[in-house]
XYZ file of C-alpha atoms in Angstrom:
324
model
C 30.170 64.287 72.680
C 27.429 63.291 70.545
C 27.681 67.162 68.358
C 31.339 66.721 68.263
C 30.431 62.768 67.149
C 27.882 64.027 64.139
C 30.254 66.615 63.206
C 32.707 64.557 62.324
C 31.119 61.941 60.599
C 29.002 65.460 58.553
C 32.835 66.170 57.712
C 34.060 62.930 56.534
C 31.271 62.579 54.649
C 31.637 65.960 53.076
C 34.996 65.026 52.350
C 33.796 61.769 50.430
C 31.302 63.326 48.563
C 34.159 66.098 46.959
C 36.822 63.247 46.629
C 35.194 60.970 44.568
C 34.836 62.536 41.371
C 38.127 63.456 41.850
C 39.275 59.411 42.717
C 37.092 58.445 40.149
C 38.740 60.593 37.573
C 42.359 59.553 38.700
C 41.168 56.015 38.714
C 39.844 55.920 35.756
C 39.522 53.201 33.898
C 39.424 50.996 36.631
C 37.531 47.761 35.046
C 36.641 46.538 31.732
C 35.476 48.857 28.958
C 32.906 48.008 26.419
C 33.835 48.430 22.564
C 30.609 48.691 20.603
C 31.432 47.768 16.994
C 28.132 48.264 14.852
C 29.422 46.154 11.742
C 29.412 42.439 11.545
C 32.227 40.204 12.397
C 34.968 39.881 9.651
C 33.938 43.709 8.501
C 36.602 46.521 8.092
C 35.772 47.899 10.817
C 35.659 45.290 12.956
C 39.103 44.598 11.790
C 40.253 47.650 13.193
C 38.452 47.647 15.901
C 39.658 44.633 17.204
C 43.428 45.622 16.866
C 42.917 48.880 18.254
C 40.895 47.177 20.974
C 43.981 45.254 21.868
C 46.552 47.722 21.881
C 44.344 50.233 23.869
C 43.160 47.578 26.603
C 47.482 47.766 27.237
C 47.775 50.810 27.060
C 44.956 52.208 29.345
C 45.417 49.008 31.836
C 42.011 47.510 30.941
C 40.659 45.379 28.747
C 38.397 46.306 26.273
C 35.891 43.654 25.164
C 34.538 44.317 21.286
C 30.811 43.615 21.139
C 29.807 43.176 17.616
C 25.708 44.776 17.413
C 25.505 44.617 13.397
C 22.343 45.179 11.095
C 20.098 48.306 9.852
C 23.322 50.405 8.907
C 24.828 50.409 12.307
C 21.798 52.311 14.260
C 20.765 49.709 16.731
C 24.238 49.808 17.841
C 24.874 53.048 17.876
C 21.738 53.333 19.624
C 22.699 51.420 22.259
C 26.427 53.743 22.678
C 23.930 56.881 22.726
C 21.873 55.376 25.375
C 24.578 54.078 27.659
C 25.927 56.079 30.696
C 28.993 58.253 29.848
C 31.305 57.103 32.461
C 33.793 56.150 29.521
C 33.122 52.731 29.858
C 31.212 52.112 26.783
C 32.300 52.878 23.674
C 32.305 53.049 19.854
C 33.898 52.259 16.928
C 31.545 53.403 13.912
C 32.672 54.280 10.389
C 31.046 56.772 8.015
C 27.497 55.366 7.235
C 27.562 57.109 10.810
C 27.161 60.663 9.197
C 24.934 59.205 6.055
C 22.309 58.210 8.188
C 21.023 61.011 9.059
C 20.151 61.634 5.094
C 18.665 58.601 4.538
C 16.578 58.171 7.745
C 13.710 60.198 8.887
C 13.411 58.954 11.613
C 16.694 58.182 13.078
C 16.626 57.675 16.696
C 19.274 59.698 17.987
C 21.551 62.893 16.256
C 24.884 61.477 15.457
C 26.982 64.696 16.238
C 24.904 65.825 18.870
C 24.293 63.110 21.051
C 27.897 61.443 21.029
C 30.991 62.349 21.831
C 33.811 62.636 19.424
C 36.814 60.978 21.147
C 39.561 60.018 18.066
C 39.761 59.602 13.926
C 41.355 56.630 14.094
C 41.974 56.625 10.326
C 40.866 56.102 6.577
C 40.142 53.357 4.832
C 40.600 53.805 0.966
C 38.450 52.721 -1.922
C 39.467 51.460 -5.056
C 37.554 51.071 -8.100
C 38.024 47.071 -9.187
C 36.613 45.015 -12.171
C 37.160 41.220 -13.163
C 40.885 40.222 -14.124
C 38.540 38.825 -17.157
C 36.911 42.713 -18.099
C 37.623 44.355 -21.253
C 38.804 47.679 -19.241
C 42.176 47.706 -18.646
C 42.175 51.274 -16.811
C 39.283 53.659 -15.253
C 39.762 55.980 -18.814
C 38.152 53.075 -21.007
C 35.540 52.025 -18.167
C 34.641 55.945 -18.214
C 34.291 55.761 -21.985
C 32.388 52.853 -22.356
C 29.879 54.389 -19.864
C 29.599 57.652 -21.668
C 29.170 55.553 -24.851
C 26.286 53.543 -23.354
C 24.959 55.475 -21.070
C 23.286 53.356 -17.776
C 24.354 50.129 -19.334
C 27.137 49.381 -17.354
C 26.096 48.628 -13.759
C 28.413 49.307 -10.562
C 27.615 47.203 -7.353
C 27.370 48.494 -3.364
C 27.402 47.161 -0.515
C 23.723 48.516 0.056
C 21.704 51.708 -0.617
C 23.193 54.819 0.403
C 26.128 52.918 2.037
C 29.623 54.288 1.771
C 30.238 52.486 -1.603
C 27.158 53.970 -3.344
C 28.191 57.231 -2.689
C 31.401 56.455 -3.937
C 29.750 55.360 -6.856
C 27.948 58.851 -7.461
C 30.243 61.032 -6.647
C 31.978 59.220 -9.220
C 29.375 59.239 -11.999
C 28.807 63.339 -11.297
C 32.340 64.155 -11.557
C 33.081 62.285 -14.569
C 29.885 63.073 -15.886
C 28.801 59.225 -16.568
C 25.645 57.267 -16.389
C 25.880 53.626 -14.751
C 23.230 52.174 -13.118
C 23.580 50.856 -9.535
C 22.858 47.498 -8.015
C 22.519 47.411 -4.429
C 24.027 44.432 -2.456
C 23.417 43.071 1.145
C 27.305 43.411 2.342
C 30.355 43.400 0.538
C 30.920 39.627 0.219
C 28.167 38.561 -2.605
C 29.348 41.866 -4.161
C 33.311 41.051 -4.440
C 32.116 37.336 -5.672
C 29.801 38.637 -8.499
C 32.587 41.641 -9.470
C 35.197 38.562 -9.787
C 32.987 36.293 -12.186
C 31.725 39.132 -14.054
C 28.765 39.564 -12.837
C 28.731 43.360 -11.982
C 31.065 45.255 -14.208
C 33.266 47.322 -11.783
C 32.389 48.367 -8.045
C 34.188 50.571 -5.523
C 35.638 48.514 -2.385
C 37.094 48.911 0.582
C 40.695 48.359 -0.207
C 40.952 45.871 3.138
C 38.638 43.884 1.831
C 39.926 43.204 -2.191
C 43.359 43.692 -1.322
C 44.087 39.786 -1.616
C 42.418 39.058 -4.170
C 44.244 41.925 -6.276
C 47.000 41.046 -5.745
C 46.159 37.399 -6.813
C 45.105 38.554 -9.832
C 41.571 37.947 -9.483
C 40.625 41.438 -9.365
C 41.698 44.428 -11.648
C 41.969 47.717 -9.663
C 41.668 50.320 -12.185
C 41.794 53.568 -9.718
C 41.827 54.267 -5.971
C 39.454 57.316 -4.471
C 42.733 58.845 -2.474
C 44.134 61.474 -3.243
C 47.643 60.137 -3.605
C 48.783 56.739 -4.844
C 48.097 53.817 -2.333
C 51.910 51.775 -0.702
C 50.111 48.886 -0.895
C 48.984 49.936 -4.574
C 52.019 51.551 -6.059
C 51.107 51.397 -9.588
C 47.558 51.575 -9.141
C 46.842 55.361 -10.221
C 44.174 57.974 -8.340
C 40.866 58.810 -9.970
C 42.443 62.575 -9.475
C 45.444 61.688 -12.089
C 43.099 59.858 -14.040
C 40.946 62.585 -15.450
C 38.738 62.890 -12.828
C 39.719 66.204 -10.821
C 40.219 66.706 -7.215
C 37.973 63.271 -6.730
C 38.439 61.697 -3.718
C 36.209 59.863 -1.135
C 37.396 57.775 1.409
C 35.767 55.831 4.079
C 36.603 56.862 7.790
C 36.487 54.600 11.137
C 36.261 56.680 14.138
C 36.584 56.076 18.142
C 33.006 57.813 19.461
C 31.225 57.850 23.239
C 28.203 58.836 24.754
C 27.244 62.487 24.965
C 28.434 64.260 28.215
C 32.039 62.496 28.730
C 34.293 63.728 30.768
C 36.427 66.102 29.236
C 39.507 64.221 31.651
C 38.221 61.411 30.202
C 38.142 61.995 26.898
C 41.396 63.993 26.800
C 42.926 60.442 28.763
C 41.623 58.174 25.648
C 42.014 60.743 22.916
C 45.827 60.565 23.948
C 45.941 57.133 24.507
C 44.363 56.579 21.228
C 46.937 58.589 19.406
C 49.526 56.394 20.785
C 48.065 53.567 19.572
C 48.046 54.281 15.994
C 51.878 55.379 16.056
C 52.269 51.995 17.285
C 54.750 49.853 15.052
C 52.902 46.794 15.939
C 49.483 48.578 15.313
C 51.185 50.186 11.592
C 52.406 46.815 10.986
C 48.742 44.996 11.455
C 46.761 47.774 9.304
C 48.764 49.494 6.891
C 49.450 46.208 4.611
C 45.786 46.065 4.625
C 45.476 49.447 3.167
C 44.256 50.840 6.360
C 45.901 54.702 6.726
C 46.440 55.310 10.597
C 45.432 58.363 12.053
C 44.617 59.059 15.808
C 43.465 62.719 15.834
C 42.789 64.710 18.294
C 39.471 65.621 19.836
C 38.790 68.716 17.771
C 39.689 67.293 14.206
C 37.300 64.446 14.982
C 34.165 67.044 15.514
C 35.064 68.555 12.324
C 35.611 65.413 10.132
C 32.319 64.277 11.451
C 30.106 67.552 10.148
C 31.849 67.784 7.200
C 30.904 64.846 6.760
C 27.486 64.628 7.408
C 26.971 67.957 5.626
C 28.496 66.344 2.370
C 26.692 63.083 2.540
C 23.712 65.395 2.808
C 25.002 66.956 -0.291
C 24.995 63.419 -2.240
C 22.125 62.101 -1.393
C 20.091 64.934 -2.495
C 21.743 65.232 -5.706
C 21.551 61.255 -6.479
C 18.023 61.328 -5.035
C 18.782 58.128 -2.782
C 16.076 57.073 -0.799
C 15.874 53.982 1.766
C 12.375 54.433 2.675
């Protein structure tokens, strides 16, 4: 009684042990998920991220609760997605000082292909190259001009060293063979205020963020960094068309996890994800903003991350930026 007793219960136990990855996995996600965002409140991507964040908390049947961990270029945050247990219920959305980091920083704490996992491009956020509704330069041709005529007079504002917008700024000046000097900013919105009164003579942006005040006239666009005219900028011509060939640089925001995901996992919000941004509701949020919707797959993710990395590398070591 008692062998048949213990057998059973050695059986059922058994049974648990090769179930539950299996419930687990069917179940998943079963409570809350946590949305790292590694910008600051009010930031691109944390505009996104919080739409996205909405329409994938429907669509996977759990909410997903945006925790904004800003500062240091996003790499406490990330940090803290690295570190976390990859059970899919913390997440990522990071943008593409993800793969400049690694050139700037010696030291960087984690590997940002390595030790995450790619989940989703959610899409592209395009640049545009602005000046003061007050500026002499009515198009990028007679900014470029000016700048070869007085070399490293003209100075272009960032949002920070070695952020996306600096090397916007020198992929800009390499191509077009131009010297300008760069003044680093601490965020975007002291930058967009001293670009409308003059202050710094032109800048590259984030479309999101200028896109009002463009269109109110307080800002002069002069170029975008895609490689095809903007909807939301129809008459605003590419740096390509301009004279500056095959340019184009745009910023990226990508859904990310921890490093060892499962691949039913991933697969489950990779799909989900692309969903999402086919979403009219979703298309009708971003894409006035600028925003261009993507929601890759797996795969394309991985390789729009190295590429990217290996071409900030590129950049940096050319413009011989340095943070420390």
């Amino acid at each position: 009684m008692i062998a048949r007793t213990l057998a059973a219960c050695t059986l059922a136990i058994s049974t648990a042990l090769f179930q539950t990855p299996v419930a687990q996995a069917a179940n998943y996600p079963d409570h809350p998920i946590r949305l790292i965002v590694p910008t600051s409140p009010g930031s691109t991507a944390d505009v996104v991220a919080r739409v996205v964040a909405d329409h994938l908390g429907k669509a996977l049947a759990q909410p997903l609760i945006v925790e904004n961990l800003s500062g240091a270029a996003g790499i406490p945050g990330t940090r803290q997605l690295v570190s976390a247990k990859p059970d899919g219920y913390t997440l990522a959305i990071v943008s593409s000082n993800h793969a400049i980091n690694p050139s700037l920083y010696k030291d960087m704490p984690y590997d940002s292909v390595r030790d995450i996992t790619p989940i989703s491009m959610i899409g592209t956020t395009p640049l545009v190259v602005v000046v003061s509704d007050t500026s002499p330069y009515r198009d990028i041709g007679a900014l470029l001009s000016a700048a070869r005529a007085h070399p490293k007079e003209l100075n272009y504002g960032s949002s920070g060293t070695g952020s996306v917008l600096h090397l916007a700024g020198e992929l800009l000046k390499s191509q077009a063979n131009v010297e300008m000097t760069h003044i680093p900013y601490r965020g975007g919105n002291a930058l967009i205020t001293d670009v409308m009164s003059g202050q710094i003579q032109t800048a590259f942006l984030a479309v999101p963020s200028v896109l009002a005040q463009i269109q109110a006239g307080k800002l002069r666009a002069l170029a975008v960094s895609t490689p095809e005219r903007l909807a939301v900028l129809p008459d605003v011509p590419t740096l390509a068309e301009s004279g500056v060939k095959d340019y184009s640089y745009d910023a990226w925001i990508a859904l990310i996890g921890p490093a060892g995901m499962a691949p039913e996992q991933v697969s489950q919000l990779q799909s989900a994800t692309a969903r999402v941004m086919k979403d009219p509701d979703v298309l009708k949020a971003l894409q006035p903003l600028g925003f261009v919707s993507q929601g890759s797959t797996t795969e394309q993710a991985r390789k729009v991350l190295v590429d990217e990395v290996t071409k900030s590398q590129g950049l940096v070591s050319a413009a011989g930026i340095s943070v420390e």
